[in-house]
PDB file of C-alpha atoms in Angstrom:
ATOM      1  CA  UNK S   1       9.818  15.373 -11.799  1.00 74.00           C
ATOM      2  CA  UNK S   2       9.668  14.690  -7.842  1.00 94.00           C
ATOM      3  CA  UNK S   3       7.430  11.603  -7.267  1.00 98.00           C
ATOM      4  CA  UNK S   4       5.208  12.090  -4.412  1.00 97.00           C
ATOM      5  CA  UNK S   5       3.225  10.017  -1.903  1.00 98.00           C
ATOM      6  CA  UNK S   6       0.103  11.185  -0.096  1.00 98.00           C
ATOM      7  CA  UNK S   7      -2.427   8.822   1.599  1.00 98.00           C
ATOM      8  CA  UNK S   8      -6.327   9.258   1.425  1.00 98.00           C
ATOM      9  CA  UNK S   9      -7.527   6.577   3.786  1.00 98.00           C
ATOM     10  CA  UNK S  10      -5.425   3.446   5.116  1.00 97.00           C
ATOM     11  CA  UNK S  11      -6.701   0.304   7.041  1.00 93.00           C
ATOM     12  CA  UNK S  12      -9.962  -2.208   6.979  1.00 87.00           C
ATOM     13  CA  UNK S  13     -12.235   0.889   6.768  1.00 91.00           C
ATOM     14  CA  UNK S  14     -11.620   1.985   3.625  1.00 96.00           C
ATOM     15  CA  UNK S  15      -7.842   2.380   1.308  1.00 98.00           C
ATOM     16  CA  UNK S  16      -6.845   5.030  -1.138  1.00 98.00           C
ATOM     17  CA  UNK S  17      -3.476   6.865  -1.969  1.00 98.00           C
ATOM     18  CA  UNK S  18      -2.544   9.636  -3.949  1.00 98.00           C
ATOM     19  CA  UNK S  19       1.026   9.098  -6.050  1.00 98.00           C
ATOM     20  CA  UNK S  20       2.290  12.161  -7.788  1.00 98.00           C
ATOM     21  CA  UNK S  21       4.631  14.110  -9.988  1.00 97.00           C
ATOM     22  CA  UNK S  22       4.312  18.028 -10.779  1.00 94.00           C
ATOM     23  CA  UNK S  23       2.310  16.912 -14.659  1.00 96.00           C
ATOM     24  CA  UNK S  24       1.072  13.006 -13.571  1.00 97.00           C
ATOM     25  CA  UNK S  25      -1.152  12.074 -10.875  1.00 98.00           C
ATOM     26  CA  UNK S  26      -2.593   8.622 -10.337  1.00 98.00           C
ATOM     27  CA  UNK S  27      -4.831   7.228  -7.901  1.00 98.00           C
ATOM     28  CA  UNK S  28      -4.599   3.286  -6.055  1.00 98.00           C
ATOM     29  CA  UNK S  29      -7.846   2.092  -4.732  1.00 98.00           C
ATOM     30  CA  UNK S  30     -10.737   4.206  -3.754  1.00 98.00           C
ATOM     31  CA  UNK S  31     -12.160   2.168  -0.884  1.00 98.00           C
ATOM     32  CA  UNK S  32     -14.156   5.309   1.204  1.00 98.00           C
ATOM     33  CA  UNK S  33     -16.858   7.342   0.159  1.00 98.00           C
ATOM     34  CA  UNK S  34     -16.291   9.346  -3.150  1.00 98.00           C
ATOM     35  CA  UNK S  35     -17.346  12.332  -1.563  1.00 98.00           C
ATOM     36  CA  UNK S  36     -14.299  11.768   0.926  1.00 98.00           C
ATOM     37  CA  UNK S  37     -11.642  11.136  -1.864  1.00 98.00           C
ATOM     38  CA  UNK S  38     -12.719  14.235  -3.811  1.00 98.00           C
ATOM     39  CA  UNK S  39     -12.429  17.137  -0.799  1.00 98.00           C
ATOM     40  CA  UNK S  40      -9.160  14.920   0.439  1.00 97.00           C
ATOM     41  CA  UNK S  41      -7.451  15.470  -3.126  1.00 98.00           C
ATOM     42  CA  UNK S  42      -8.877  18.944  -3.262  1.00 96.00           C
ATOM     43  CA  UNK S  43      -6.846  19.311   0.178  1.00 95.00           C
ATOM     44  CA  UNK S  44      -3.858  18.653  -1.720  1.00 95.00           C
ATOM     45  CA  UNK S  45      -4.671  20.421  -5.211  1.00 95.00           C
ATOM     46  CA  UNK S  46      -5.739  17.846  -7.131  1.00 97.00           C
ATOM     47  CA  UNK S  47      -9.503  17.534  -9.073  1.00 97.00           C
ATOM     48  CA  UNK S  48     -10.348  14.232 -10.285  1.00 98.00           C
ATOM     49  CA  UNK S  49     -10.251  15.508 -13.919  1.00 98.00           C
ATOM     50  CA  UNK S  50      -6.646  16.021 -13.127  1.00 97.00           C
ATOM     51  CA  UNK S  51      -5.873  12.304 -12.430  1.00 98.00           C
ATOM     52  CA  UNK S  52      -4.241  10.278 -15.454  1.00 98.00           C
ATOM     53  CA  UNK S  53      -5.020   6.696 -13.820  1.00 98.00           C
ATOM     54  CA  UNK S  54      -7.175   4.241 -11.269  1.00 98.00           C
ATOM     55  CA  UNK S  55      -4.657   1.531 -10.045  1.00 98.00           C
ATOM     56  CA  UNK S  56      -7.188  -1.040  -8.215  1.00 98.00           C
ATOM     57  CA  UNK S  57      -5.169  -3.656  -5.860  1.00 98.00           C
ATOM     58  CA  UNK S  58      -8.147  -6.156  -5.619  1.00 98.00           C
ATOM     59  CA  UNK S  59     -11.874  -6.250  -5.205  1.00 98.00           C
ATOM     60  CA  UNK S  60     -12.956  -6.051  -1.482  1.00 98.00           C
ATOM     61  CA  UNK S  61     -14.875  -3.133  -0.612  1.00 97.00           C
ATOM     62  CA  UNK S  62     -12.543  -1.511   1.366  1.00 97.00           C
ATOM     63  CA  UNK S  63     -10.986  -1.043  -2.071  1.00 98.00           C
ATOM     64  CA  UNK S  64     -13.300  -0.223  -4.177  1.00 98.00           C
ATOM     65  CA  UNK S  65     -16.293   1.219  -2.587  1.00 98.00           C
ATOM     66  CA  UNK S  66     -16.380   4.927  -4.935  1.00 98.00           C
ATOM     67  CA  UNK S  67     -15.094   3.143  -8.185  1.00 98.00           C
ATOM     68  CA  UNK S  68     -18.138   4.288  -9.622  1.00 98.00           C
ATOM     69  CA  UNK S  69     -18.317   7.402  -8.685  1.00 98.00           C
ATOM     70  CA  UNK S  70     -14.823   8.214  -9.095  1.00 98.00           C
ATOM     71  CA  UNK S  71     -14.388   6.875 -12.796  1.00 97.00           C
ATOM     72  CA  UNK S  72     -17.093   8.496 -13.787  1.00 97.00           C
ATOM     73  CA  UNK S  73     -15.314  11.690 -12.465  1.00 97.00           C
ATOM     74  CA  UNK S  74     -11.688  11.092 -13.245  1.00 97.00           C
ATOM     75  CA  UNK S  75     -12.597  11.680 -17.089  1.00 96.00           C
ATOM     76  CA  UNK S  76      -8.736  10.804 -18.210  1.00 94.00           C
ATOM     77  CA  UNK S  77      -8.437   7.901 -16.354  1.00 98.00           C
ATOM     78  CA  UNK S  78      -8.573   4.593 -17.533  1.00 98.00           C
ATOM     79  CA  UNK S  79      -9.015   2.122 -14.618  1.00 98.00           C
ATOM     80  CA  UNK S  80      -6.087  -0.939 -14.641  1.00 98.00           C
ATOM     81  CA  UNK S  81      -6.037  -3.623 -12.070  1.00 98.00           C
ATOM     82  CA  UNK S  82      -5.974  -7.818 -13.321  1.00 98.00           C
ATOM     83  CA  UNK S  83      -8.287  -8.966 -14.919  1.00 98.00           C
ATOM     84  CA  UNK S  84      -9.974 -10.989 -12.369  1.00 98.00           C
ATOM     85  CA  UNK S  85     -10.599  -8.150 -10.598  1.00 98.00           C
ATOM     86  CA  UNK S  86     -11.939  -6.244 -13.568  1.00 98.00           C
ATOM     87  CA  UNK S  87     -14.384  -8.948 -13.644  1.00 97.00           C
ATOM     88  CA  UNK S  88     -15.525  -8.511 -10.395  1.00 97.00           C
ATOM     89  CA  UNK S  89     -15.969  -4.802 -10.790  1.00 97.00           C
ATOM     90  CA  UNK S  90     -17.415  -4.178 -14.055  1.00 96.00           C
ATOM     91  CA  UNK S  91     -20.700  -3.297 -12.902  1.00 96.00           C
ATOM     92  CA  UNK S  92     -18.955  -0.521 -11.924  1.00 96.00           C
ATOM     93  CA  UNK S  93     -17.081   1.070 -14.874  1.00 96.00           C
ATOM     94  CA  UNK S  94     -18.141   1.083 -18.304  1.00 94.00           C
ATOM     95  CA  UNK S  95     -16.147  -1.662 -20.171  1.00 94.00           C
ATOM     96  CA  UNK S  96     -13.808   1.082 -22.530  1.00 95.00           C
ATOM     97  CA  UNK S  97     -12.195   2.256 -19.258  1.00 97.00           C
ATOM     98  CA  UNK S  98     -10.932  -0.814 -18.105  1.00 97.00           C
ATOM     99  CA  UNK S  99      -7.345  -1.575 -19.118  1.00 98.00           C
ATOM    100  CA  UNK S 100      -6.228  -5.439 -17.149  1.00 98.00           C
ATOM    101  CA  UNK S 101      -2.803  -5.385 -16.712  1.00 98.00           C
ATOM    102  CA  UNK S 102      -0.660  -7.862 -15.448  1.00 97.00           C
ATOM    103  CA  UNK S 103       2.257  -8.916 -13.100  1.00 98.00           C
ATOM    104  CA  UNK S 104       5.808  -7.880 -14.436  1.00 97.00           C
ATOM    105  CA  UNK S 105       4.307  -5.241 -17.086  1.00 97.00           C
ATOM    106  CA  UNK S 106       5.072  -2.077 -17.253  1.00 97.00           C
ATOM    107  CA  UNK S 107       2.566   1.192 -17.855  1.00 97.00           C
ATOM    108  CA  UNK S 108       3.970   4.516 -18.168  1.00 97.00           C
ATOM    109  CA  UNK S 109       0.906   7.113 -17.463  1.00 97.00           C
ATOM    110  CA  UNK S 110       3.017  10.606 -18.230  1.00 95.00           C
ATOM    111  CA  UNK S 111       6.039  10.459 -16.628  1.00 96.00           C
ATOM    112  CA  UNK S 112       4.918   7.597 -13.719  1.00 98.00           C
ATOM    113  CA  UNK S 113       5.984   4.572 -14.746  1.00 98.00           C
ATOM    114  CA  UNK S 114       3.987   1.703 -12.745  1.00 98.00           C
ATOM    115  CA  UNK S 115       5.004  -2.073 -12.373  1.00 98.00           C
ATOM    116  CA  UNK S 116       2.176  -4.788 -11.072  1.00 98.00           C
ATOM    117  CA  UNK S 117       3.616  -7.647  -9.011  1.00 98.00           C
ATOM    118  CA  UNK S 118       1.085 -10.765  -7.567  1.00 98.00           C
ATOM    119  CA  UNK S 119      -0.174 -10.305  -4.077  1.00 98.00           C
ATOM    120  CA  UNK S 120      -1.287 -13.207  -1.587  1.00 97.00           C
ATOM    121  CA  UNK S 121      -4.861 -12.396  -0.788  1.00 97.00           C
ATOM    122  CA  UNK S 122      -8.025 -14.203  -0.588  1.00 96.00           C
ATOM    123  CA  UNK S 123      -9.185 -11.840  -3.838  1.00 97.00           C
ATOM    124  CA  UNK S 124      -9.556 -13.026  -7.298  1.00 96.00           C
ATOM    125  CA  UNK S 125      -5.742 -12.180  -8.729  1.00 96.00           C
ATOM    126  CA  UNK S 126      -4.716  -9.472  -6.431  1.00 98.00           C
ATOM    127  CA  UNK S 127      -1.815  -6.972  -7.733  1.00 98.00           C
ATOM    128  CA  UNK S 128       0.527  -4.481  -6.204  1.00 98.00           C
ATOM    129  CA  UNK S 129       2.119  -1.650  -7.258  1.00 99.00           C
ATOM    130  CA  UNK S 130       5.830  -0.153  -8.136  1.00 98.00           C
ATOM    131  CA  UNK S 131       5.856   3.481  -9.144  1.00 98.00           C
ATOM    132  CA  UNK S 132       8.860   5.226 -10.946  1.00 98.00           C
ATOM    133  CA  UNK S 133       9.024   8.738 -11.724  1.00 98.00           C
ATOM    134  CA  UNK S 134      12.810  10.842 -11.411  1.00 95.00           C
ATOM    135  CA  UNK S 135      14.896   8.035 -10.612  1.00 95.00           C
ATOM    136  CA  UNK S 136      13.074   7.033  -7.563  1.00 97.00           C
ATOM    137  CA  UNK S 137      10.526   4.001  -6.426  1.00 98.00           C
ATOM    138  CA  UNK S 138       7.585   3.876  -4.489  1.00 98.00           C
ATOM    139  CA  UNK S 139       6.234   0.864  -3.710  1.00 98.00           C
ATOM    140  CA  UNK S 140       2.789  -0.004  -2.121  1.00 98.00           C
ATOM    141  CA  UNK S 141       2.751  -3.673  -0.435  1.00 98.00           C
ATOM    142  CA  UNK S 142      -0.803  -4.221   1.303  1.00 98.00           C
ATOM    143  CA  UNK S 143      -3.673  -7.133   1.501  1.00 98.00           C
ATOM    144  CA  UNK S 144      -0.870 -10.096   1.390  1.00 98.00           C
ATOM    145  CA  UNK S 145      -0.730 -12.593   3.894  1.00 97.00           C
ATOM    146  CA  UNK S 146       2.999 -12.914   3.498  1.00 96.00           C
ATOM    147  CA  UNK S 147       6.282 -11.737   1.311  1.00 98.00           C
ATOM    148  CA  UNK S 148       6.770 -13.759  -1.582  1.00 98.00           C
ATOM    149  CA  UNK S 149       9.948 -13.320  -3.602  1.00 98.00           C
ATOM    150  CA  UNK S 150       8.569 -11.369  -6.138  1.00 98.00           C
ATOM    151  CA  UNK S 151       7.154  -8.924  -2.909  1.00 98.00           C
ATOM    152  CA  UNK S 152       9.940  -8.844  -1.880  1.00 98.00           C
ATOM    153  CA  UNK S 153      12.474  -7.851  -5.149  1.00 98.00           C
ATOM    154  CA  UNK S 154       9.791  -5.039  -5.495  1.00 98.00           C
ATOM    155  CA  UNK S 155      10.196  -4.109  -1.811  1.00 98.00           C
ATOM    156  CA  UNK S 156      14.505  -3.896  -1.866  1.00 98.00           C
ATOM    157  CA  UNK S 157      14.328  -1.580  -4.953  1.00 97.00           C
ATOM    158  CA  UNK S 158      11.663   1.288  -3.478  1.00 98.00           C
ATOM    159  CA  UNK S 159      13.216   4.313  -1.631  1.00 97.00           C
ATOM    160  CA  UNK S 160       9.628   4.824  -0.144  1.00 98.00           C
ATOM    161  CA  UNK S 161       7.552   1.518   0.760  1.00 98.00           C
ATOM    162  CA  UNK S 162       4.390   1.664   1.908  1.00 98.00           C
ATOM    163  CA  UNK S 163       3.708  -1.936   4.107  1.00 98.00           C
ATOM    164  CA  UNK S 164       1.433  -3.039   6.057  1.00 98.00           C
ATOM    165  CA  UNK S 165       1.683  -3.818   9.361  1.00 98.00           C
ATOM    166  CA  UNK S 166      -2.035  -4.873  10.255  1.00 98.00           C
ATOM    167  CA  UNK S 167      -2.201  -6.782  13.476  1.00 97.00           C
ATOM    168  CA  UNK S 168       0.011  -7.938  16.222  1.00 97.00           C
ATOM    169  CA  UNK S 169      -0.420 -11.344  16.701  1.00 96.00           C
ATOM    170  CA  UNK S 170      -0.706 -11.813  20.008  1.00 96.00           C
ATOM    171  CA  UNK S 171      -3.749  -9.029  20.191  1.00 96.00           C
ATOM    172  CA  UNK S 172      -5.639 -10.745  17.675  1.00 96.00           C
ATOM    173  CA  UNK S 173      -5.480 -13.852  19.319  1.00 95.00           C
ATOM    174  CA  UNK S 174      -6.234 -12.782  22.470  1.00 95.00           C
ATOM    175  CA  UNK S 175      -9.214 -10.498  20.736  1.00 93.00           C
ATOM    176  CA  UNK S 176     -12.715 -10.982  20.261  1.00 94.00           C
ATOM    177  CA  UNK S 177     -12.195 -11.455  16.533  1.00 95.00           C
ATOM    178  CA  UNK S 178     -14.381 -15.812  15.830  1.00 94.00           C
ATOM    179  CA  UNK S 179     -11.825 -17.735  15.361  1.00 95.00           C
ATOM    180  CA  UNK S 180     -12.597 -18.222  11.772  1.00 96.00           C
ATOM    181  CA  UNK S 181     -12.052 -14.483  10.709  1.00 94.00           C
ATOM    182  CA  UNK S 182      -8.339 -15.440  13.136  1.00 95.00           C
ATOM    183  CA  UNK S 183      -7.204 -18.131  10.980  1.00 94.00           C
ATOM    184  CA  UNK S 184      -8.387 -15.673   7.671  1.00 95.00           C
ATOM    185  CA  UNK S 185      -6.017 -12.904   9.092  1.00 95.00           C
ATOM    186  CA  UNK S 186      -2.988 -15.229  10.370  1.00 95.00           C
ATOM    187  CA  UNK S 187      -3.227 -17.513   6.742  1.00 95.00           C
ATOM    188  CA  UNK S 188      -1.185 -17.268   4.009  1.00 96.00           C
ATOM    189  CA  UNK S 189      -3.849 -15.312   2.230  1.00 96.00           C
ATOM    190  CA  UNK S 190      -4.620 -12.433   4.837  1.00 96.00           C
ATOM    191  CA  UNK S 191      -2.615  -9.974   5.786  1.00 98.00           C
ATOM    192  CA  UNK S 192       0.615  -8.872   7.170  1.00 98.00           C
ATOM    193  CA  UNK S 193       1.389  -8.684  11.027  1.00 98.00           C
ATOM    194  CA  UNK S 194       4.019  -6.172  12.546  1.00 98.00           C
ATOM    195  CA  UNK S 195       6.051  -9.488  12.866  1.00 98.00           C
ATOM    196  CA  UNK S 196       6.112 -10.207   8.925  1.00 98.00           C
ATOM    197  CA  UNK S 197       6.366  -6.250   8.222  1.00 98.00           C
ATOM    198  CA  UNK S 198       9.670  -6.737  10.704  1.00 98.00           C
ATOM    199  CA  UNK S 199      11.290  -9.866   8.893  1.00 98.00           C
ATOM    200  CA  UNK S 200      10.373  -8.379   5.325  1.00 98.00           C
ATOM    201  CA  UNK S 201      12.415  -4.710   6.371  1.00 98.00           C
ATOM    202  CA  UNK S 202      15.251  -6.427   8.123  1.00 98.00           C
ATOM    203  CA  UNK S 203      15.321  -9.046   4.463  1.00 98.00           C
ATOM    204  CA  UNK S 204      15.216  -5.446   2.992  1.00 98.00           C
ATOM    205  CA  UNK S 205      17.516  -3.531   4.987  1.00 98.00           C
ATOM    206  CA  UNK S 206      20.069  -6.741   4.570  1.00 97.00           C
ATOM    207  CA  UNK S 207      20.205  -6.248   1.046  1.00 97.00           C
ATOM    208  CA  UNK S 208      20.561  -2.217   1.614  1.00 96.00           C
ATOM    209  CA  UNK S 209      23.623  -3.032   3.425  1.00 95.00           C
ATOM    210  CA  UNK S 210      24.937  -5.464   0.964  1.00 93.00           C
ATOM    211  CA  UNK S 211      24.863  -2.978  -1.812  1.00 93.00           C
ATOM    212  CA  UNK S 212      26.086   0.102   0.312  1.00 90.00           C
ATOM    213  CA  UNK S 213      22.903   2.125  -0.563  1.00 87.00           C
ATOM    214  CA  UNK S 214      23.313   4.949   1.498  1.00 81.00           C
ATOM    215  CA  UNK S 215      20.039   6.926   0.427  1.00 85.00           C
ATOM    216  CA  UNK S 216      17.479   7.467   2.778  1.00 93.00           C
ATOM    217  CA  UNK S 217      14.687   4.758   3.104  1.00 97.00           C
ATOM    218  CA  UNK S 218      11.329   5.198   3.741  1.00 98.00           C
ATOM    219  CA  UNK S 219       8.922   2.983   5.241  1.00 98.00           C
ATOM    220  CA  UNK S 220       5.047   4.165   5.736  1.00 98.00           C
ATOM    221  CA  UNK S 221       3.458   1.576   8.218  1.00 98.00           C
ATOM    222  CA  UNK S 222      -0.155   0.926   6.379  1.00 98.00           C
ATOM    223  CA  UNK S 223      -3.285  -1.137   6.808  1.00 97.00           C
ATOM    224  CA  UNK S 224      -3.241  -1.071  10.458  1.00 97.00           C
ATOM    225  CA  UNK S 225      -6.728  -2.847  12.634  1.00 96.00           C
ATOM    226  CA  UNK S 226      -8.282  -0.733  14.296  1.00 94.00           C
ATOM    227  CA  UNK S 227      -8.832  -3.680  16.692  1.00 95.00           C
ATOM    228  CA  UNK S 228      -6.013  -5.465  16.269  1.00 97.00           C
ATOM    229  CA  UNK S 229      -2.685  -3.081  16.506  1.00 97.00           C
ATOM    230  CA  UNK S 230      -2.056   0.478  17.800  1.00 97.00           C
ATOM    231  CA  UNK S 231       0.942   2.938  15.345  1.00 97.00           C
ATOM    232  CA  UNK S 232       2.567   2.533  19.118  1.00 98.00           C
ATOM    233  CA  UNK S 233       2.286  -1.396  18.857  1.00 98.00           C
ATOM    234  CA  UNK S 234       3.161  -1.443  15.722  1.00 98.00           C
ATOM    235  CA  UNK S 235       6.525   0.755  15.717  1.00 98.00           C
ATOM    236  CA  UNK S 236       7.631  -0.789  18.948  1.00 98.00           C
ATOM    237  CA  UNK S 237       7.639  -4.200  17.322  1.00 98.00           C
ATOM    238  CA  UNK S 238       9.436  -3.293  14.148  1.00 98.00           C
ATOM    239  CA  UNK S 239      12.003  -1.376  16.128  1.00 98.00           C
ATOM    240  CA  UNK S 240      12.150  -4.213  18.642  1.00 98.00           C
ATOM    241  CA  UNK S 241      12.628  -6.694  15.688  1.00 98.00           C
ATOM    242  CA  UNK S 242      15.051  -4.482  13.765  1.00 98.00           C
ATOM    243  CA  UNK S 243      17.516  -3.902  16.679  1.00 98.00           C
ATOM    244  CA  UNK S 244      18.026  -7.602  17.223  1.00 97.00           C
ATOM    245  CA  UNK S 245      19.629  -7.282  13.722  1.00 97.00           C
ATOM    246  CA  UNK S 246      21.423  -4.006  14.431  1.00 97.00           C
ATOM    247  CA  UNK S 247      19.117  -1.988  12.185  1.00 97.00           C
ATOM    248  CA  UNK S 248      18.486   1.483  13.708  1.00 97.00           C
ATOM    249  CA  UNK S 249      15.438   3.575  12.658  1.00 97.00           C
ATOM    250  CA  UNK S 250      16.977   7.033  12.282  1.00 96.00           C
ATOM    251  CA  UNK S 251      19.985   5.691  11.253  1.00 95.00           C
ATOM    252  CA  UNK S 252      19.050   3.171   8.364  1.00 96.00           C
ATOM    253  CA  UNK S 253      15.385   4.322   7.742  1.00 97.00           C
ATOM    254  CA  UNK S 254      12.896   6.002   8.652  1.00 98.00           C
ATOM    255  CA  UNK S 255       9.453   4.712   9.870  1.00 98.00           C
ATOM    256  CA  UNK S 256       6.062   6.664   9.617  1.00 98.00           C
ATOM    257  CA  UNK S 257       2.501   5.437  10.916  1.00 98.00           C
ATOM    258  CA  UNK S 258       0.062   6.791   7.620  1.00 97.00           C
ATOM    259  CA  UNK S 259      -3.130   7.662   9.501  1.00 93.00           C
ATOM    260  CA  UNK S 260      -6.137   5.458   9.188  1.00 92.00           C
ATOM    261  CA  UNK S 261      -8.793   7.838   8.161  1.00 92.00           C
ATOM    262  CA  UNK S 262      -7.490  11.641   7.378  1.00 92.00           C
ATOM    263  CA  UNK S 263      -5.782  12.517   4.295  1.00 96.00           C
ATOM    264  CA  UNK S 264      -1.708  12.692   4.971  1.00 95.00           C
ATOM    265  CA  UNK S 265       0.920  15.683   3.895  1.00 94.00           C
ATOM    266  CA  UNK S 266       2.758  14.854   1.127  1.00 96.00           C
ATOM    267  CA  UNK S 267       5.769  12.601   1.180  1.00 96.00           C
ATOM    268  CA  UNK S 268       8.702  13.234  -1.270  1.00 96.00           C
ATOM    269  CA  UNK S 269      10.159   9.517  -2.545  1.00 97.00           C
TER     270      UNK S 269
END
């Protein structure tokens, strides 16, 4: 019953990841072009028939772009996400597919187990997602402008996360970005820098260390601007920041850049 990770597309072009067991396969957002999603999975073995669910974070396009297409194919799959954003998407899935779920409850498609928590987005009632499958957690934390508590209780109980780490800071205010879409990005309701990635896994790694969890940690950099970070940017900051609290990637995790727009291997939680 190993739970496994495998991204589709990552960043502000389009999102979509692939969580799976050997019987249970779900999908979270479908934010490229169906077409795209389908010969990705098919990379991997999977046929849309062969997906048991359609976990949708929040409305934006990037997010949503093939629901239609991919509903209609994924003929087992009921499609859950809050029910604001089922609101905003039901032009695009007949109404007896869509299942609103909120935070704190618990759905158990086969053997994944899946936990909503609130997000801080500028999206009508955005949700994450916790998955459990064989004793272990994945947990997908993207499209929140910072870590709430509740983000963050989700994020010390994964042994895979999957965080973004959109912009550094300093590029995007030096960029050519008005400064409207600036203050979007930087607020409270846009989306995680390296910085906030780096405070929220040394918050996480503190805890680690508190409970003497020696079991590896995983930590899949997602999200990232293509105009506004580099994976290179992006890891040196989190390193940077997690040295200056004697955390040592290697040593107490591991750190992975998911690619913005090819479908990744497989990742074991």
């Amino acid at each position: 019953m190993a739970l496994k990770f495998c991204s589709i597309a990552s960043g502000s072009s389009g999102n979509s990841y692939l969580v799976s067991t050997d019987s249970s396969a779900v999908l979270v957002d479908v934010g490229i072009a169906g077409s795209r999603i389908i010969g990705r999975l098919e990379q991997r073995g999977v046929t849309l028939p062969d997906i048991d669910g359609i976990f949708i974070t929040h409305e934006h396009i990037d997010h949503v772009k093939s629901l239609r297409k991919i509903s209609k194919g994924a003929i087992n799959a009921p499609v859950f996400a809050s029910e604001g954003t089922l609101a905003e998407v039901s032009d695009k899935v007949p109404a007896e597919k869509m299942l609103p779920v909120k935070s704190g409850q618990e759905i158990t498609l086969g053997d994944i187990s899946v936990t909503p928590f609130a997000l801080s987005h500028d999206a009508i009632d955005p949700l994450g997602y916790s998955f459990k499958a064989g004793g272990r957690q994945l947990t997908i934390i993207t499209d929140t402008g910072f870590v709430t508590g509740e983000i963050l209780e989700h994020a010390k109980s994964a042994d895979t996360l999957i965080l973004e780490a959109n912009h550094e800071v300093n590029i995007l205010n030096m960029g050519s970005y008005p400064y409207s879409l600036k203050r979007r990005i930087l607020g409270n309701f846009g989306h995680l820098s390296n910085e906030a990635a780096g405070e929220c896994l040394c918050s996480v790694l503190a805890h680690r260390r508190g409970q003497n969890l020696d079991s590896e940690f995983k930590v899949c950099l997602a999200h990232l601007s293509k105009e506004n970070n580099t994976p290179q940017q992006a890891y040196l900051t989190i390193r940077n920041m997690l040295f200056e609290e004697d955390y040592y990637v290697d040593k107490d995790l591991k750190i992975y850049i998911i690619p913005r727009d090819e479908v990744s291997p497989y990742m074991l939680v």
